[in-house]
Amino acid sequence: MLDVHREVLPNGFLLILSPDAASSDEVKLTRALHRASRSEKSAILVDLSLVDSLTSEAIDLLLAYAFILHAQQRRLILCHVPEPAQHHFLYLDAASQPLLVPSLLDAIQEIDFESGQNRAGTPSLWPS
């Protein structure tokens, strides 16, 4: 049901989902999430701006990867979540809940902020 375009970003991995009438399952999404989770990027961003709805299989996959990434101190960030699907991602425990943001720009700012926080918290080996 979904086609996936992948882009590697400096601090994350971007997946852009679009409708795919030729497929009846979420194999492409499963493969894309698996490949992205194998990268060493601190976040996986999923842009849902091109889709009007999500199947229950897609929602379950996104929730499972949010949990897996959280256990690895990484994030799943969803942007442009279709309104009918938003309630599936809210009111969950912190370990299961992906971060929902209104736009891709907000998602990129979030990972840039987090990576800046991580660098600021790491002691430098070089004198100032």
XYZ file of N, CA, C and O in Angstrom:
512
model
N 0.800 -1.193 0.000
C 0.000 0.000 0.000
C 0.849 1.267 0.000
O 0.414 2.295 -0.418
N 2.090 1.167 0.481
C 2.945 2.347 0.546
C 4.226 2.124 -0.242
O 4.798 1.046 -0.224
N 4.664 3.183 -0.901
C 5.974 3.194 -1.527
C 6.862 4.069 -0.648
O 6.373 4.979 0.018
N 8.169 3.800 -0.652
C 9.063 4.509 0.254
C 10.261 5.040 -0.516
O 10.922 4.305 -1.245
N 10.529 6.328 -0.330
C 11.739 6.958 -0.871
C 12.668 7.194 0.307
O 12.241 7.648 1.361
N 13.954 6.865 0.152
C 14.911 6.976 1.253
C 15.972 8.042 0.954
O 16.468 8.129 -0.165
N 16.328 8.791 1.982
C 17.392 9.794 1.895
C 18.222 9.740 3.180
O 17.663 9.691 4.270
N 19.535 9.777 3.026
C 20.413 9.838 4.192
C 20.693 11.313 4.484
O 21.106 12.061 3.599
N 20.442 11.725 5.716
C 20.702 13.087 6.169
C 21.922 13.067 7.082
O 22.311 12.005 7.572
N 22.532 14.215 7.344
C 23.709 14.228 8.226
C 23.449 13.621 9.607
O 24.288 12.897 10.122
N 22.275 13.888 10.198
C 22.005 13.391 11.546
C 20.839 12.414 11.600
O 20.371 12.080 12.679
N 20.354 11.984 10.453
C 19.201 11.098 10.456
C 19.022 10.397 9.130
O 19.816 10.545 8.205
N 17.965 9.629 9.086
C 17.622 8.866 7.904
C 16.172 9.219 7.596
O 15.303 9.068 8.450
N 15.889 9.718 6.392
C 14.560 10.187 6.017
C 13.861 9.155 5.144
O 14.428 8.693 4.148
N 12.630 8.816 5.523
C 11.776 7.954 4.717
C 10.552 8.773 4.330
O 9.876 9.332 5.200
N 10.287 8.871 3.030
C 9.115 9.593 2.546
C 8.149 8.561 1.991
O 8.472 7.851 1.035
N 6.979 8.462 2.611
C 5.993 7.477 2.203
C 5.030 8.074 1.192
O 4.644 9.241 1.303
N 4.659 7.273 0.198
C 3.665 7.688 -0.788
C 2.773 6.494 -1.110
O 3.192 5.346 -0.936
N 1.561 6.750 -1.587
C 0.647 5.652 -1.895
C 1.199 4.784 -3.030
O 1.844 5.265 -3.948
N 0.924 3.487 -2.936
C 1.320 2.533 -3.972
C 0.156 1.557 -4.155
O -0.031 0.653 -3.350
N -0.613 1.760 -5.216
C -1.798 0.928 -5.456
C -1.426 -0.488 -5.892
O -2.230 -1.403 -5.789
N -0.205 -0.695 -6.365
C 0.200 -2.009 -6.870
C 0.487 -3.007 -5.760
O 0.519 -4.203 -5.991
N 0.692 -2.536 -4.552
C 1.053 -3.420 -3.451
C -0.063 -3.435 -2.412
O -0.636 -2.400 -2.094
N -0.342 -4.624 -1.874
C -1.410 -4.731 -0.882
C -0.881 -4.889 0.541
O -1.650 -5.027 1.472
N 0.438 -4.903 0.708
C 0.989 -5.044 2.053
C 2.064 -3.994 2.285
O 2.297 -3.142 1.446
N 2.694 -4.057 3.417
C 3.668 -3.040 3.799
C 5.101 -3.559 3.745
O 5.933 -3.181 4.562
N 5.411 -4.391 2.767
C 6.756 -4.959 2.644
C 7.796 -3.870 2.412
O 8.866 -3.883 3.026
N 7.495 -2.906 1.570
C 8.458 -1.826 1.298
C 8.736 -1.012 2.557
O 9.878 -0.650 2.822
N 7.702 -0.733 3.335
C 7.887 0.011 4.580
C 8.710 -0.808 5.566
O 9.607 -0.277 6.218
N 8.427 -2.086 5.660
C 9.174 -2.966 6.555
C 10.656 -2.965 6.196
O 11.520 -2.804 7.066
N 10.951 -3.131 4.917
C 12.349 -3.144 4.464
C 13.031 -1.806 4.709
O 14.171 -1.755 5.155
N 12.324 -0.713 4.417
C 12.917 0.614 4.597
C 13.207 0.892 6.072
O 14.279 1.414 6.405
N 12.284 0.548 6.953
C 12.515 0.752 8.385
C 13.658 -0.124 8.883
O 14.483 0.318 9.686
N 13.724 -1.353 8.394
C 14.809 -2.249 8.798
C 16.167 -1.690 8.362
O 17.110 -1.632 9.155
N 16.266 -1.262 7.104
C 17.533 -0.699 6.603
C 17.909 0.564 7.362
O 19.066 0.763 7.723
N 16.935 1.424 7.595
C 17.211 2.675 8.309
C 17.651 2.395 9.741
O 18.553 3.057 10.260
N 17.052 1.398 10.370
C 17.423 1.091 11.755
C 18.816 0.488 11.853
O 19.444 0.556 12.904
N 19.314 -0.072 10.762
C 20.664 -0.626 10.763
C 21.726 0.455 10.587
O 22.911 0.211 10.831
N 21.320 1.638 10.172
C 22.277 2.742 10.042
C 22.661 3.211 11.442
O 22.015 2.869 12.422
N 23.698 4.000 11.526
C 24.135 4.523 12.821
C 23.559 5.908 13.102
O 23.992 6.576 14.031
N 22.572 6.317 12.325
C 21.965 7.636 12.512
C 21.151 7.663 13.799
O 20.559 6.675 14.200
N 21.107 8.827 14.428
C 20.425 8.952 15.723
C 18.911 9.006 15.592
O 18.207 8.819 16.585
N 18.401 9.254 14.387
C 16.951 9.372 14.225
C 16.526 8.880 12.851
O 17.277 8.983 11.877
N 15.316 8.366 12.818
C 14.669 8.031 11.557
C 13.462 8.954 11.450
O 12.604 8.971 12.341
N 13.418 9.738 10.389
C 12.314 10.655 10.140
C 11.411 10.020 9.101
O 11.893 9.531 8.075
N 10.118 10.030 9.358
C 9.155 9.485 8.408
C 8.199 10.604 8.023
O 7.469 11.127 8.864
N 8.235 10.974 6.744
C 7.375 12.027 6.214
C 6.125 11.367 5.629
O 6.217 10.591 4.681
N 4.973 11.701 6.195
C 3.704 11.109 5.773
C 2.842 12.108 5.005
O 1.637 11.899 4.866
N 3.433 13.169 4.493
C 2.659 14.234 3.867
C 1.953 13.790 2.582
O 0.981 14.424 2.176
N 2.392 12.720 1.952
C 1.786 12.281 0.695
C 0.701 11.221 0.881
O 0.061 10.823 -0.090
N 0.499 10.763 2.101
C -0.514 9.733 2.346
C -1.694 10.317 3.126
O -1.516 11.193 3.964
N -2.893 9.815 2.803
C -4.105 10.293 3.474
C -4.484 9.437 4.671
O -5.192 9.891 5.563
N -4.028 8.172 4.661
C -4.359 7.270 5.756
C -3.273 6.213 5.883
O -2.468 6.023 4.967
N -3.249 5.553 7.020
C -2.296 4.481 7.276
C -3.056 3.206 7.606
O -4.058 3.254 8.326
N -2.559 2.092 7.113
C -3.166 0.811 7.459
C -2.788 0.453 8.889
O -1.816 0.992 9.441
N -3.519 -0.464 9.475
C -3.175 -0.898 10.831
C -1.809 -1.573 10.835
O -1.057 -1.470 11.809
N -1.437 -2.233 9.727
C -0.118 -2.858 9.623
C 0.990 -1.797 9.641
O 2.003 -1.959 10.327
N 0.789 -0.698 8.925
C 1.776 0.383 8.908
C 1.891 1.025 10.287
O 2.998 1.315 10.753
N 0.773 1.241 10.949
C 0.795 1.820 12.295
C 1.542 0.908 13.249
O 2.388 1.358 14.022
N 1.257 -0.393 13.190
C 1.948 -1.350 14.058
C 3.450 -1.369 13.798
O 4.250 -1.445 14.734
N 3.851 -1.291 12.527
C 5.280 -1.259 12.186
C 5.946 -0.016 12.764
O 7.032 -0.095 13.350
N 5.308 1.128 12.596
C 5.882 2.374 13.115
C 5.997 2.339 14.635
O 7.008 2.760 15.193
N 4.986 1.806 15.304
C 5.043 1.707 16.771
C 6.130 0.737 17.217
O 6.845 0.996 18.192
N 6.287 -0.368 16.505
C 7.328 -1.338 16.862
C 8.712 -0.725 16.695
O 9.577 -0.884 17.568
N 8.936 -0.003 15.610
C 10.245 0.616 15.404
C 10.478 1.778 16.362
O 11.615 2.030 16.753
N 9.440 2.481 16.775
C 9.606 3.523 17.794
C 10.126 2.895 19.081
O 11.032 3.431 19.723
N 9.587 1.740 19.447
C 10.014 1.030 20.656
C 11.455 0.532 20.522
O 12.277 0.715 21.424
N 11.772 -0.075 19.382
C 13.122 -0.602 19.139
C 14.153 0.520 19.178
O 15.193 0.402 19.823
N 13.865 1.620 18.496
C 14.816 2.734 18.450
C 14.974 3.373 19.833
O 16.082 3.765 20.206
N 13.892 3.475 20.577
C 13.977 4.041 21.923
C 14.923 3.213 22.796
O 15.709 3.765 23.568
N 14.864 1.901 22.658
C 15.744 1.016 23.433
C 17.211 1.220 23.065
O 18.099 0.927 23.854
N 17.463 1.761 21.869
C 18.823 2.030 21.398
C 19.217 3.495 21.597
O 20.197 3.960 21.023
N 18.438 4.250 22.370
C 18.660 5.688 22.584
C 18.608 6.457 21.261
O 19.368 7.399 21.028
N 17.712 6.056 20.396
C 17.492 6.721 19.113
C 16.017 7.095 19.018
O 15.238 6.747 19.886
N 15.631 7.847 17.970
C 14.256 8.345 17.868
C 13.631 7.993 16.532
O 14.292 7.987 15.509
N 12.329 7.772 16.581
C 11.505 7.732 15.386
C 10.677 9.002 15.424
O 9.972 9.259 16.406
N 10.797 9.805 14.381
C 10.087 11.077 14.314
C 9.145 11.023 13.115
O 9.581 10.788 11.993
N 7.868 11.239 13.369
C 6.855 11.217 12.319
C 6.382 12.637 12.053
O 6.073 13.380 12.982
N 6.320 13.016 10.785
C 5.801 14.342 10.459
C 4.654 14.216 9.461
O 4.616 13.271 8.671
N 3.748 15.158 9.532
C 2.549 15.178 8.690
C 1.715 13.911 8.879
O 1.225 13.322 7.917
N 1.543 13.471 10.117
C 0.746 12.270 10.390
C -0.712 12.575 10.024
O -1.267 13.581 10.466
N -1.338 11.713 9.200
C -2.747 11.950 8.854
C -3.609 12.013 10.110
O -3.426 11.217 11.041
N -4.512 12.962 10.151
C -5.318 13.174 11.351
C -6.049 11.915 11.820
O -6.068 11.641 13.022
N -6.627 11.111 10.924
C -7.312 9.906 11.416
C -6.391 8.909 12.131
O -6.859 8.087 12.910
N -5.093 8.991 11.894
C -4.152 8.041 12.500
C -3.449 8.598 13.729
O -2.794 7.846 14.454
N -3.554 9.887 13.984
C -2.792 10.512 15.066
C -3.072 9.895 16.434
O -2.157 9.741 17.236
N -4.317 9.511 16.698
C -4.650 8.979 18.030
C -3.922 7.666 18.319
O -3.731 7.322 19.476
N -3.468 6.955 17.299
C -2.722 5.708 17.514
C -1.342 5.964 18.116
O -0.752 5.065 18.710
N -0.811 7.175 17.922
C 0.544 7.489 18.352
C 0.594 8.339 19.617
O 1.655 8.605 20.150
N -0.541 8.779 20.081
C -0.606 9.613 21.280
C -0.977 8.768 22.492
O -1.511 7.669 22.360
N -0.703 9.283 23.657
C -1.094 8.681 24.927
C -0.481 7.294 25.150
O -1.081 6.434 25.774
N 0.694 7.070 24.614
C 1.428 5.828 24.840
C 2.512 6.081 25.875
O 2.879 7.230 26.135
N 3.069 5.022 26.423
C 4.203 5.201 27.321
C 5.386 5.747 26.520
O 5.451 5.601 25.304
N 6.312 6.379 27.192
C 7.427 7.058 26.531
C 8.258 6.121 25.661
O 8.784 6.534 24.624
N 8.375 4.861 26.040
C 9.191 3.920 25.277
C 8.530 3.523 23.963
O 9.205 3.088 23.035
N 7.217 3.678 23.855
C 6.496 3.246 22.662
C 6.092 4.393 21.750
O 5.659 4.163 20.632
N 6.204 5.608 22.225
C 5.656 6.740 21.502
C 6.697 7.386 20.584
O 7.733 7.863 21.054
N 6.415 7.434 19.284
C 7.296 8.209 18.403
C 7.031 9.702 18.617
O 5.988 10.082 19.166
N 7.962 10.514 18.207
C 7.776 11.959 18.293
C 6.972 12.401 17.078
O 7.338 12.084 15.949
N 5.871 13.101 17.292
C 5.054 13.635 16.208
C 5.340 15.122 16.076
O 5.281 15.861 17.061
N 5.674 15.546 14.871
C 5.931 16.960 14.594
C 5.116 17.365 13.366
O 4.787 16.521 12.538
N 4.786 18.656 13.262
C 3.922 19.084 12.160
C 4.577 19.071 10.778
O 3.890 18.907 9.779
N 5.904 19.234 10.702
C 6.529 19.341 9.388
C 7.911 18.693 9.375
O 8.493 18.419 10.429
N 8.421 18.498 8.181
C 9.762 17.946 8.016
C 10.807 18.906 8.568
O 11.799 18.479 9.170
N 10.601 20.190 8.411
C 11.523 21.178 8.968
C 11.603 21.043 10.487
O 12.686 21.078 11.068
N 10.453 20.861 11.136
C 10.451 20.659 12.587
C 11.210 19.397 12.969
O 11.928 19.365 13.970
N 11.067 18.335 12.175
C 11.769 17.079 12.449
C 13.278 17.270 12.327
O 14.043 16.807 13.177
N 13.711 17.971 11.298
C 15.145 18.210 11.099
C 15.693 19.093 12.213
O 16.782 18.844 12.737
N 14.938 20.107 12.617
C 15.373 20.953 13.728
C 15.478 20.143 15.013
O 16.392 20.356 15.810
N 14.578 19.203 15.216
C 14.598 18.361 16.415
C 15.866 17.507 16.449
O 16.536 17.430 17.476
N 16.231 16.876 15.337
C 17.438 16.037 15.366
C 18.694 16.883 15.424
O 19.670 16.481 16.043
N 18.668 18.070 14.804
C 19.825 18.963 14.918
C 19.996 19.427 16.361
O 21.109 19.495 16.870
N 18.901 19.738 17.041
C 18.952 20.159 18.441
C 19.488 19.021 19.306
O 20.364 19.227 20.146
N 18.959 17.807 19.094
C 19.406 16.660 19.889
C 20.873 16.349 19.649
O 21.600 16.036 20.580
N 21.329 16.432 18.397
C 22.738 16.135 18.136
C 23.629 17.221 18.726
O 24.720 16.939 19.201
N 23.159 18.465 18.755
C 23.903 19.539 19.408
C 23.982 19.330 20.907
O 25.012 19.576 21.525
N 22.894 18.832 21.500
C 22.879 18.528 22.928
C 23.863 17.406 23.237
O 24.579 17.460 24.225
N 23.893 16.393 22.381
C 24.801 15.272 22.604
C 26.256 15.717 22.508
O 27.101 15.293 23.272
N 26.555 16.588 21.552
C 27.931 17.083 21.413
C 28.303 17.968 22.591
O 29.419 17.939 23.073
N 27.349 18.775 23.065
C 27.626 19.687 24.181
C 27.873 18.909 25.470
O 28.637 19.343 26.319
N 27.251 17.751 25.608
C 27.413 16.957 26.815
C 28.646 16.084 26.805
O 29.007 15.498 27.807
N 29.344 16.007 25.679
C 30.525 15.164 25.562
C 31.762 15.996 25.868
O 31.985 17.038 25.253
N 32.584 15.586 26.808
C 33.780 16.352 27.124
C 34.737 16.369 25.939
O 34.903 15.384 25.250
N 35.355 17.494 25.726
C 36.297 17.649 24.629
C 37.695 17.213 25.048
O 38.112 17.442 26.185
N 38.408 16.606 24.123
C 39.780 16.222 24.383
C 40.742 17.376 24.076
O 41.907 17.307 24.448
N 40.241 18.384 23.402
C 41.084 19.498 22.990
C 40.843 20.686 23.888
O 39.718 21.013 24.216
N 41.880 21.381 24.290
C 41.686 22.575 25.123
C 40.986 23.678 24.342
O 41.140 23.763 23.133
N 40.242 24.509 25.039
C 39.516 25.608 24.381
C 40.443 26.756 24.072
O 41.340 27.067 24.758
